[in-house]
């Protein structure tokens, strides 16, 4: 094969790799666009390692090409060239330089490894949040505030958030790329982790450990708000004001929920003014305020919430295969049997009821 043919075979491969790898750069799930001090320090480590590696590569490549050209075989040259071995000077140079380069990488790496592994569980200024990974959703418990929510993690800006990472079933990994590196949720263990968000915003989170059929769909969102707004959110979670409605469909939804769903899902009871219900499935307190349904159907525009809830409730298995939610109604061909046998009207009533669960 001629040389140009080889080159032309590699070009499409490189083009394809550029195309595929460019997908890694979406703004929401990148470590290259840090939004807090933890992520900034980690990016700095990536960059310093990269600079050292590129410098080594360039210097070695230049010497390599120079030697190839300078000492190539010339016309008329015969026999084996004079063999040289051992040079104290050279050996010292190529031992000392890599040692110094490794020091440049090692000093900040060791420093940050200890710094970023700090345990803030006893720090009175840190917000303590227990994060439990479930197949395939995230539970967030604000330990001192006695609040439980799911899929949307609301945090105050500028404050250290101390995470207690646990799992209810298999290994998961808690990762918010723009705020910092990942850490595992292992069953039977509590792994400590911390992150800080500098500015208000919504940061995307993912499960980063293969945990089953819907691992790739195990998303969550981190909503960083000002400390004042955070206090209002806490108050709203303890005593929502916007949940009651008098419509007949809402009333029916409430009845269906209290009969069929409350064993696993928690909700704010407007009569007793308390959070009631089970803990096996995501808490639905103020459900209407969430960014998504099931962590990945986005509630962007008016009407999205109800449409997404309907999609989810008609066949949860089609949205997130392998999840533990039984189908509310019979769906021909669905992977999960129904145990509730709700009618479509009852599902619509549930949609009406759940979408009205708001803080105000
Ligand atoms: Cu949980 Cu992957």
PDB file of C-alpha atoms in Angstrom, residues 37-313:
ATOM      1  CA  UNK A  37     -13.941  25.646  43.984  1.00  0.00           C
ATOM      2  CA  UNK A  38     -13.806  21.824  44.052  1.00  0.00           C
ATOM      3  CA  UNK A  39     -14.220  21.548  40.285  1.00  0.00           C
ATOM      4  CA  UNK A  40     -11.760  24.426  39.760  1.00  0.00           C
ATOM      5  CA  UNK A  41      -9.013  22.693  41.733  1.00  0.00           C
ATOM      6  CA  UNK A  42      -9.623  19.436  39.882  1.00  0.00           C
ATOM      7  CA  UNK A  43      -9.504  21.189  36.509  1.00  0.00           C
ATOM      8  CA  UNK A  44      -6.230  22.801  37.553  1.00  0.00           C
ATOM      9  CA  UNK A  45      -4.788  19.338  38.236  1.00  0.00           C
ATOM     10  CA  UNK A  46      -5.956  18.129  34.824  1.00  0.00           C
ATOM     11  CA  UNK A  47      -4.379  21.148  33.122  1.00  0.00           C
ATOM     12  CA  UNK A  48      -1.023  20.968  34.909  1.00  0.00           C
ATOM     13  CA  UNK A  49      -0.720  17.255  34.055  1.00  0.00           C
ATOM     14  CA  UNK A  50      -1.686  17.996  30.467  1.00  0.00           C
ATOM     15  CA  UNK A  51       0.880  20.808  30.115  1.00  0.00           C
ATOM     16  CA  UNK A  52       3.691  18.626  31.498  1.00  0.00           C
ATOM     17  CA  UNK A  53       2.705  15.708  29.235  1.00  0.00           C
ATOM     18  CA  UNK A  54       2.501  17.896  26.136  1.00  0.00           C
ATOM     19  CA  UNK A  55       5.879  19.477  26.938  1.00  0.00           C
ATOM     20  CA  UNK A  56       7.484  16.027  27.300  1.00  0.00           C
ATOM     21  CA  UNK A  57       5.881  14.841  24.069  1.00  0.00           C
ATOM     22  CA  UNK A  58       7.044  17.896  22.100  1.00  0.00           C
ATOM     23  CA  UNK A  59      10.645  17.756  23.378  1.00  0.00           C
ATOM     24  CA  UNK A  60      10.920  13.985  22.762  1.00  0.00           C
ATOM     25  CA  UNK A  61       9.373  14.312  19.300  1.00  0.00           C
ATOM     26  CA  UNK A  62      11.789  17.113  18.336  1.00  0.00           C
ATOM     27  CA  UNK A  63      14.849  15.148  19.513  1.00  0.00           C
ATOM     28  CA  UNK A  64      13.549  12.035  17.767  1.00  0.00           C
ATOM     29  CA  UNK A  65      13.088  13.759  14.406  1.00  0.00           C
ATOM     30  CA  UNK A  66      16.410  15.610  14.755  1.00  0.00           C
ATOM     31  CA  UNK A  67      18.294  12.353  15.415  1.00  0.00           C
ATOM     32  CA  UNK A  68      16.538  10.581  12.528  1.00  0.00           C
ATOM     33  CA  UNK A  69      17.564  13.307  10.094  1.00  0.00           C
ATOM     34  CA  UNK A  70      20.998  14.209  11.470  1.00  0.00           C
ATOM     35  CA  UNK A  71      22.275  10.632  11.791  1.00  0.00           C
ATOM     36  CA  UNK A  72      20.531   9.031   8.820  1.00  0.00           C
ATOM     37  CA  UNK A  73      22.510   6.686   6.544  1.00  0.00           C
ATOM     38  CA  UNK A  74      24.301   8.732   3.870  1.00  0.00           C
ATOM     39  CA  UNK A  75      25.257   7.576   0.383  1.00  0.00           C
ATOM     40  CA  UNK A  76      28.503   5.702   0.388  1.00  0.00           C
ATOM     41  CA  UNK A  77      28.313   4.817   4.055  1.00  0.00           C
ATOM     42  CA  UNK A  78      28.949   1.135   4.765  1.00  0.00           C
ATOM     43  CA  UNK A  79      29.216  -1.095   7.803  1.00  0.00           C
ATOM     44  CA  UNK A  80      27.943  -0.622  11.352  1.00  0.00           C
ATOM     45  CA  UNK A  81      28.550   2.871  12.809  1.00  0.00           C
ATOM     46  CA  UNK A  82      30.760   3.259  15.866  1.00  0.00           C
ATOM     47  CA  UNK A  83      28.888   1.912  18.919  1.00  0.00           C
ATOM     48  CA  UNK A  84      28.772   4.194  21.954  1.00  0.00           C
ATOM     49  CA  UNK A  85      27.486   3.175  25.358  1.00  0.00           C
ATOM     50  CA  UNK A  86      27.194   4.774  28.771  1.00  0.00           C
ATOM     51  CA  UNK A  87      27.196   8.501  29.389  1.00  0.00           C
ATOM     52  CA  UNK A  88      27.042   9.697  32.959  1.00  0.00           C
ATOM     53  CA  UNK A  89      26.056  13.183  31.884  1.00  0.00           C
ATOM     54  CA  UNK A  90      23.118  12.025  29.740  1.00  0.00           C
ATOM     55  CA  UNK A  91      21.893   9.512  32.306  1.00  0.00           C
ATOM     56  CA  UNK A  92      21.839  12.117  35.045  1.00  0.00           C
ATOM     57  CA  UNK A  93      19.982  14.542  32.769  1.00  0.00           C
ATOM     58  CA  UNK A  94      17.268  12.075  31.782  1.00  0.00           C
ATOM     59  CA  UNK A  95      16.790  10.940  35.371  1.00  0.00           C
ATOM     60  CA  UNK A  96      16.700  14.363  36.990  1.00  0.00           C
ATOM     61  CA  UNK A  97      14.379  16.055  34.462  1.00  0.00           C
ATOM     62  CA  UNK A  98      11.548  13.441  34.710  1.00  0.00           C
ATOM     63  CA  UNK A  99      11.949  13.482  38.498  1.00  0.00           C
ATOM     64  CA  UNK A 100      11.432  17.244  38.563  1.00  0.00           C
ATOM     65  CA  UNK A 101       8.478  16.979  36.171  1.00  0.00           C
ATOM     66  CA  UNK A 102       6.866  14.332  38.383  1.00  0.00           C
ATOM     67  CA  UNK A 103       7.373  16.610  41.385  1.00  0.00           C
ATOM     68  CA  UNK A 104       5.547  19.398  39.543  1.00  0.00           C
ATOM     69  CA  UNK A 105       2.554  17.054  39.145  1.00  0.00           C
ATOM     70  CA  UNK A 106       2.869  15.280  42.503  1.00  0.00           C
ATOM     71  CA  UNK A 107       2.984  18.262  44.861  1.00  0.00           C
ATOM     72  CA  UNK A 108      -0.398  19.788  43.907  1.00  0.00           C
ATOM     73  CA  UNK A 109      -1.932  16.326  43.382  1.00  0.00           C
ATOM     74  CA  UNK A 110      -1.074  15.138  46.895  1.00  0.00           C
ATOM     75  CA  UNK A 111      -2.083  18.500  48.387  1.00  0.00           C
ATOM     76  CA  UNK A 112      -5.503  18.478  46.685  1.00  0.00           C
ATOM     77  CA  UNK A 113      -6.068  14.765  47.261  1.00  0.00           C
ATOM     78  CA  UNK A 114      -6.094  15.422  51.009  1.00  0.00           C
ATOM     79  CA  UNK A 115      -7.841  18.777  50.743  1.00  0.00           C
ATOM     80  CA  UNK A 116     -10.683  17.470  48.559  1.00  0.00           C
ATOM     81  CA  UNK A 117     -11.205  14.420  50.748  1.00  0.00           C
ATOM     82  CA  UNK A 118     -12.012  16.507  53.829  1.00  0.00           C
ATOM     83  CA  UNK A 119     -14.879  15.325  55.985  1.00  0.00           C
ATOM     84  CA  UNK A 120     -17.314  18.157  56.736  1.00  0.00           C
ATOM     85  CA  UNK A 121     -19.833  15.986  58.586  1.00  0.00           C
ATOM     86  CA  UNK A 122     -19.015  17.732  61.901  1.00  0.00           C
ATOM     87  CA  UNK A 123     -18.790  21.243  60.461  1.00  0.00           C
ATOM     88  CA  UNK A 124     -21.712  23.314  61.837  1.00  0.00           C
ATOM     89  CA  UNK A 125     -21.564  25.656  58.832  1.00  0.00           C
ATOM     90  CA  UNK A 126     -21.869  22.877  56.251  1.00  0.00           C
ATOM     91  CA  UNK A 127     -25.225  21.633  54.978  1.00  0.00           C
ATOM     92  CA  UNK A 128     -25.551  17.905  55.710  1.00  0.00           C
ATOM     93  CA  UNK A 129     -27.264  15.948  52.930  1.00  0.00           C
ATOM     94  CA  UNK A 130     -27.647  12.190  52.826  1.00  0.00           C
ATOM     95  CA  UNK A 131     -27.663  10.974  49.217  1.00  0.00           C
ATOM     96  CA  UNK A 132     -29.082   7.512  48.687  1.00  0.00           C
ATOM     97  CA  UNK A 133     -28.765   5.892  45.275  1.00  0.00           C
ATOM     98  CA  UNK A 134     -31.659   3.675  44.201  1.00  0.00           C
ATOM     99  CA  UNK A 135     -32.260   1.793  40.947  1.00  0.00           C
ATOM    100  CA  UNK A 136     -32.740   4.284  39.201  1.00  0.00           C
ATOM    101  CA  UNK A 137     -33.300   7.469  41.158  1.00  0.00           C
ATOM    102  CA  UNK A 138     -31.679   9.685  43.779  1.00  0.00           C
ATOM    103  CA  UNK A 139     -32.972  10.395  47.254  1.00  0.00           C
ATOM    104  CA  UNK A 140     -31.808  13.552  49.037  1.00  0.00           C
ATOM    105  CA  UNK A 141     -32.307  13.847  52.761  1.00  0.00           C
ATOM    106  CA  UNK A 142     -31.494  17.167  54.464  1.00  0.00           C
ATOM    107  CA  UNK A 143     -30.424  15.592  57.729  1.00  0.00           C
ATOM    108  CA  UNK A 144     -30.742  18.557  60.112  1.00  0.00           C
ATOM    109  CA  UNK A 145     -33.755  20.110  58.370  1.00  0.00           C
ATOM    110  CA  UNK A 146     -35.612  16.758  58.334  1.00  0.00           C
ATOM    111  CA  UNK A 147     -36.603  17.127  54.683  1.00  0.00           C
ATOM    112  CA  UNK A 148     -36.558  14.436  52.023  1.00  0.00           C
ATOM    113  CA  UNK A 149     -36.758  14.997  48.289  1.00  0.00           C
ATOM    114  CA  UNK A 150     -35.742  13.214  45.104  1.00  0.00           C
ATOM    115  CA  UNK A 151     -34.104  13.930  41.736  1.00  0.00           C
ATOM    116  CA  UNK A 152     -33.784  17.715  42.345  1.00  0.00           C
ATOM    117  CA  UNK A 153     -31.109  18.650  44.861  1.00  0.00           C
ATOM    118  CA  UNK A 154     -31.583  22.247  46.014  1.00  0.00           C
ATOM    119  CA  UNK A 155     -28.490  23.805  47.625  1.00  0.00           C
ATOM    120  CA  UNK A 156     -27.460  27.283  48.815  1.00  0.00           C
ATOM    121  CA  UNK A 157     -24.581  29.001  46.994  1.00  0.00           C
ATOM    122  CA  UNK A 158     -21.277  29.655  48.740  1.00  0.00           C
ATOM    123  CA  UNK A 159     -21.839  27.017  51.426  1.00  0.00           C
ATOM    124  CA  UNK A 160     -20.074  23.688  51.762  1.00  0.00           C
ATOM    125  CA  UNK A 161     -22.462  20.826  51.118  1.00  0.00           C
ATOM    126  CA  UNK A 162     -21.395  17.746  53.032  1.00  0.00           C
ATOM    127  CA  UNK A 163     -22.716  14.619  51.326  1.00  0.00           C
ATOM    128  CA  UNK A 164     -23.209  11.304  53.089  1.00  0.00           C
ATOM    129  CA  UNK A 165     -23.293   8.876  50.154  1.00  0.00           C
ATOM    130  CA  UNK A 166     -25.205   5.623  50.603  1.00  0.00           C
ATOM    131  CA  UNK A 167     -27.027   3.077  48.475  1.00  0.00           C
ATOM    132  CA  UNK A 168     -30.273   1.199  48.888  1.00  0.00           C
ATOM    133  CA  UNK A 169     -29.342  -1.599  46.474  1.00  0.00           C
ATOM    134  CA  UNK A 170     -26.253  -1.782  44.225  1.00  0.00           C
ATOM    135  CA  UNK A 171     -23.215   0.453  43.596  1.00  0.00           C
ATOM    136  CA  UNK A 172     -24.000   3.880  42.156  1.00  0.00           C
ATOM    137  CA  UNK A 173     -21.771   6.910  41.720  1.00  0.00           C
ATOM    138  CA  UNK A 174     -22.748  10.480  42.495  1.00  0.00           C
ATOM    139  CA  UNK A 175     -21.404  12.920  39.893  1.00  0.00           C
ATOM    140  CA  UNK A 176     -22.031  16.590  39.153  1.00  0.00           C
ATOM    141  CA  UNK A 177     -19.266  17.304  36.604  1.00  0.00           C
ATOM    142  CA  UNK A 178     -19.419  21.122  36.764  1.00  0.00           C
ATOM    143  CA  UNK A 179     -19.196  21.092  40.585  1.00  0.00           C
ATOM    144  CA  UNK A 180     -16.600  18.364  41.103  1.00  0.00           C
ATOM    145  CA  UNK A 181     -15.499  14.781  40.714  1.00  0.00           C
ATOM    146  CA  UNK A 182     -17.567  11.682  41.331  1.00  0.00           C
ATOM    147  CA  UNK A 183     -17.739   9.435  44.373  1.00  0.00           C
ATOM    148  CA  UNK A 184     -19.363   6.030  44.821  1.00  0.00           C
ATOM    149  CA  UNK A 185     -22.529   5.158  46.707  1.00  0.00           C
ATOM    150  CA  UNK A 186     -21.908   1.664  48.079  1.00  0.00           C
ATOM    151  CA  UNK A 187     -24.460  -0.456  49.925  1.00  0.00           C
ATOM    152  CA  UNK A 188     -23.570  -0.813  53.600  1.00  0.00           C
ATOM    153  CA  UNK A 189     -21.142   2.118  53.570  1.00  0.00           C
ATOM    154  CA  UNK A 190     -21.312   5.863  54.079  1.00  0.00           C
ATOM    155  CA  UNK A 191     -18.828   7.673  51.846  1.00  0.00           C
ATOM    156  CA  UNK A 192     -18.206  11.329  52.645  1.00  0.00           C
ATOM    157  CA  UNK A 193     -17.975  13.864  49.836  1.00  0.00           C
ATOM    158  CA  UNK A 194     -18.298  17.623  49.554  1.00  0.00           C
ATOM    159  CA  UNK A 195     -19.063  20.194  46.869  1.00  0.00           C
ATOM    160  CA  UNK A 196     -19.603  23.948  46.726  1.00  0.00           C
ATOM    161  CA  UNK A 197     -21.474  25.965  44.090  1.00  0.00           C
ATOM    162  CA  UNK A 198     -20.310  29.557  43.598  1.00  0.00           C
ATOM    163  CA  UNK A 199     -23.231  30.913  41.615  1.00  0.00           C
ATOM    164  CA  UNK A 200     -26.950  30.226  41.330  1.00  0.00           C
ATOM    165  CA  UNK A 201     -27.758  27.885  38.462  1.00  0.00           C
ATOM    166  CA  UNK A 202     -28.878  24.420  37.488  1.00  0.00           C
ATOM    167  CA  UNK A 203     -26.116  21.830  37.290  1.00  0.00           C
ATOM    168  CA  UNK A 204     -26.621  18.395  35.743  1.00  0.00           C
ATOM    169  CA  UNK A 205     -25.849  15.261  37.691  1.00  0.00           C
ATOM    170  CA  UNK A 206     -25.443  11.657  36.582  1.00  0.00           C
ATOM    171  CA  UNK A 207     -24.930   8.230  37.995  1.00  0.00           C
ATOM    172  CA  UNK A 208     -21.409   7.255  36.963  1.00  0.00           C
ATOM    173  CA  UNK A 209     -21.387   3.565  37.918  1.00  0.00           C
ATOM    174  CA  UNK A 210     -23.070   0.887  35.810  1.00  0.00           C
ATOM    175  CA  UNK A 211     -25.991  -0.105  38.033  1.00  0.00           C
ATOM    176  CA  UNK A 212     -28.505  -1.855  35.789  1.00  0.00           C
ATOM    177  CA  UNK A 213     -30.741  -1.479  32.752  1.00  0.00           C
ATOM    178  CA  UNK A 214     -31.502   2.203  33.230  1.00  0.00           C
ATOM    179  CA  UNK A 215     -28.104   3.319  34.557  1.00  0.00           C
ATOM    180  CA  UNK A 216     -27.777   5.787  31.667  1.00  0.00           C
ATOM    181  CA  UNK A 217     -31.127   7.334  32.616  1.00  0.00           C
ATOM    182  CA  UNK A 218     -30.276   7.809  36.292  1.00  0.00           C
ATOM    183  CA  UNK A 219     -30.012  11.599  36.082  1.00  0.00           C
ATOM    184  CA  UNK A 220     -30.580  14.329  38.627  1.00  0.00           C
ATOM    185  CA  UNK A 221     -30.331  18.106  38.769  1.00  0.00           C
ATOM    186  CA  UNK A 222     -28.607  20.350  41.292  1.00  0.00           C
ATOM    187  CA  UNK A 223     -30.312  23.703  41.717  1.00  0.00           C
ATOM    188  CA  UNK A 224     -28.056  26.221  43.454  1.00  0.00           C
ATOM    189  CA  UNK A 225     -29.940  29.209  44.872  1.00  0.00           C
ATOM    190  CA  UNK A 226     -29.036  32.162  47.103  1.00  0.00           C
ATOM    191  CA  UNK A 227     -29.070  31.425  50.870  1.00  0.00           C
ATOM    192  CA  UNK A 228     -32.295  33.453  51.262  1.00  0.00           C
ATOM    193  CA  UNK A 229     -34.024  31.542  48.511  1.00  0.00           C
ATOM    194  CA  UNK A 230     -32.794  28.306  50.050  1.00  0.00           C
ATOM    195  CA  UNK A 231     -34.388  29.196  53.396  1.00  0.00           C
ATOM    196  CA  UNK A 232     -37.672  29.905  51.586  1.00  0.00           C
ATOM    197  CA  UNK A 233     -37.408  26.553  49.813  1.00  0.00           C
ATOM    198  CA  UNK A 234     -36.891  24.751  53.135  1.00  0.00           C
ATOM    199  CA  UNK A 235     -39.949  26.521  54.590  1.00  0.00           C
ATOM    200  CA  UNK A 236     -41.976  25.603  51.485  1.00  0.00           C
ATOM    201  CA  UNK A 237     -40.969  21.953  51.789  1.00  0.00           C
ATOM    202  CA  UNK A 238     -42.092  21.848  55.408  1.00  0.00           C
ATOM    203  CA  UNK A 239     -45.393  23.544  54.813  1.00  0.00           C
ATOM    204  CA  UNK A 240     -46.416  23.900  51.143  1.00  0.00           C
ATOM    205  CA  UNK A 241     -49.133  26.434  50.520  1.00  0.00           C
ATOM    206  CA  UNK A 242     -50.053  25.673  46.926  1.00  0.00           C
ATOM    207  CA  UNK A 243     -51.198  22.079  47.066  1.00  0.00           C
ATOM    208  CA  UNK A 244     -54.897  22.333  47.850  1.00  0.00           C
ATOM    209  CA  UNK A 245     -57.392  22.460  45.012  1.00  0.00           C
ATOM    210  CA  UNK A 246     -61.121  22.000  44.989  1.00  0.00           C
ATOM    211  CA  UNK A 247     -61.588  20.531  41.493  1.00  0.00           C
ATOM    212  CA  UNK A 248     -63.315  17.171  41.276  1.00  0.00           C
ATOM    213  CA  UNK A 249     -60.448  15.666  39.272  1.00  0.00           C
ATOM    214  CA  UNK A 250     -57.953  16.770  41.944  1.00  0.00           C
ATOM    215  CA  UNK A 251     -60.091  15.212  44.677  1.00  0.00           C
ATOM    216  CA  UNK A 252     -60.311  11.967  42.722  1.00  0.00           C
ATOM    217  CA  UNK A 253     -56.527  12.023  42.173  1.00  0.00           C
ATOM    218  CA  UNK A 254     -55.973  12.478  45.893  1.00  0.00           C
ATOM    219  CA  UNK A 255     -58.204   9.491  46.628  1.00  0.00           C
ATOM    220  CA  UNK A 256     -56.440   7.302  44.067  1.00  0.00           C
ATOM    221  CA  UNK A 257     -53.052   8.369  45.435  1.00  0.00           C
ATOM    222  CA  UNK A 258     -54.008   7.602  49.023  1.00  0.00           C
ATOM    223  CA  UNK A 259     -55.295   4.194  47.982  1.00  0.00           C
ATOM    224  CA  UNK A 260     -52.676   3.037  45.476  1.00  0.00           C
ATOM    225  CA  UNK A 261     -49.474   5.095  45.762  1.00  0.00           C
ATOM    226  CA  UNK A 262     -48.975   6.248  49.333  1.00  0.00           C
ATOM    227  CA  UNK A 263     -47.507   2.927  50.479  1.00  0.00           C
ATOM    228  CA  UNK A 264     -44.279   3.796  48.618  1.00  0.00           C
ATOM    229  CA  UNK A 265     -44.432   7.552  47.893  1.00  0.00           C
ATOM    230  CA  UNK A 266     -44.525  10.365  50.458  1.00  0.00           C
ATOM    231  CA  UNK A 267     -46.711  13.431  49.929  1.00  0.00           C
ATOM    232  CA  UNK A 268     -47.829  16.522  51.869  1.00  0.00           C
ATOM    233  CA  UNK A 269     -51.248  15.902  53.385  1.00  0.00           C
ATOM    234  CA  UNK A 270     -53.216  19.159  53.266  1.00  0.00           C
ATOM    235  CA  UNK A 271     -55.636  17.941  55.942  1.00  0.00           C
ATOM    236  CA  UNK A 272     -53.155  16.928  58.628  1.00  0.00           C
ATOM    237  CA  UNK A 273     -50.487  19.405  57.398  1.00  0.00           C
ATOM    238  CA  UNK A 274     -47.865  16.694  57.541  1.00  0.00           C
ATOM    239  CA  UNK A 275     -45.719  14.692  55.182  1.00  0.00           C
ATOM    240  CA  UNK A 276     -47.199  11.206  55.004  1.00  0.00           C
ATOM    241  CA  UNK A 277     -46.447   8.032  53.049  1.00  0.00           C
ATOM    242  CA  UNK A 278     -43.747   5.453  52.404  1.00  0.00           C
ATOM    243  CA  UNK A 279     -40.035   5.783  51.738  1.00  0.00           C
ATOM    244  CA  UNK A 280     -39.496   3.005  49.171  1.00  0.00           C
ATOM    245  CA  UNK A 281     -40.037   5.310  46.195  1.00  0.00           C
ATOM    246  CA  UNK A 282     -39.258   8.992  45.512  1.00  0.00           C
ATOM    247  CA  UNK A 283     -40.910  11.522  47.821  1.00  0.00           C
ATOM    248  CA  UNK A 284     -43.432  13.594  45.864  1.00  0.00           C
ATOM    249  CA  UNK A 285     -43.647  16.596  48.215  1.00  0.00           C
ATOM    250  CA  UNK A 286     -43.849  19.720  46.008  1.00  0.00           C
ATOM    251  CA  UNK A 287     -43.555  17.473  42.967  1.00  0.00           C
ATOM    252  CA  UNK A 288     -44.891  20.218  40.679  1.00  0.00           C
ATOM    253  CA  UNK A 289     -41.785  22.345  41.378  1.00  0.00           C
ATOM    254  CA  UNK A 290     -39.363  19.792  39.926  1.00  0.00           C
ATOM    255  CA  UNK A 291     -37.348  20.247  36.745  1.00  0.00           C
ATOM    256  CA  UNK A 292     -38.134  16.823  35.419  1.00  0.00           C
ATOM    257  CA  UNK A 293     -40.401  13.833  35.672  1.00  0.00           C
ATOM    258  CA  UNK A 294     -38.389  10.710  36.538  1.00  0.00           C
ATOM    259  CA  UNK A 295     -35.162  12.706  36.370  1.00  0.00           C
ATOM    260  CA  UNK A 296     -35.091  12.950  32.591  1.00  0.00           C
ATOM    261  CA  UNK A 297     -38.422  14.092  31.076  1.00  0.00           C
ATOM    262  CA  UNK A 298     -37.952  17.880  31.181  1.00  0.00           C
ATOM    263  CA  UNK A 299     -40.656  20.222  32.435  1.00  0.00           C
ATOM    264  CA  UNK A 300     -39.548  23.217  30.385  1.00  0.00           C
ATOM    265  CA  UNK A 301     -42.763  24.798  29.196  1.00  0.00           C
ATOM    266  CA  UNK A 302     -46.241  25.127  30.619  1.00  0.00           C
ATOM    267  CA  UNK A 303     -48.034  21.844  30.027  1.00  0.00           C
ATOM    268  CA  UNK A 304     -44.847  19.768  29.983  1.00  0.00           C
ATOM    269  CA  UNK A 305     -45.324  18.634  33.571  1.00  0.00           C
ATOM    270  CA  UNK A 306     -48.763  17.161  32.948  1.00  0.00           C
ATOM    271  CA  UNK A 307     -47.772  15.640  29.609  1.00  0.00           C
ATOM    272  CA  UNK A 308     -44.637  14.081  31.133  1.00  0.00           C
ATOM    273  CA  UNK A 309     -46.550  12.762  34.139  1.00  0.00           C
ATOM    274  CA  UNK A 310     -49.058  11.131  31.810  1.00  0.00           C
ATOM    275  CA  UNK A 311     -46.264   9.561  29.732  1.00  0.00           C
ATOM    276  CA  UNK A 312     -44.663   8.249  32.903  1.00  0.00           C
ATOM    277  CA  UNK A 313     -47.830   6.960  34.564  1.00  0.00           C
TER     278      UNK A 313
END
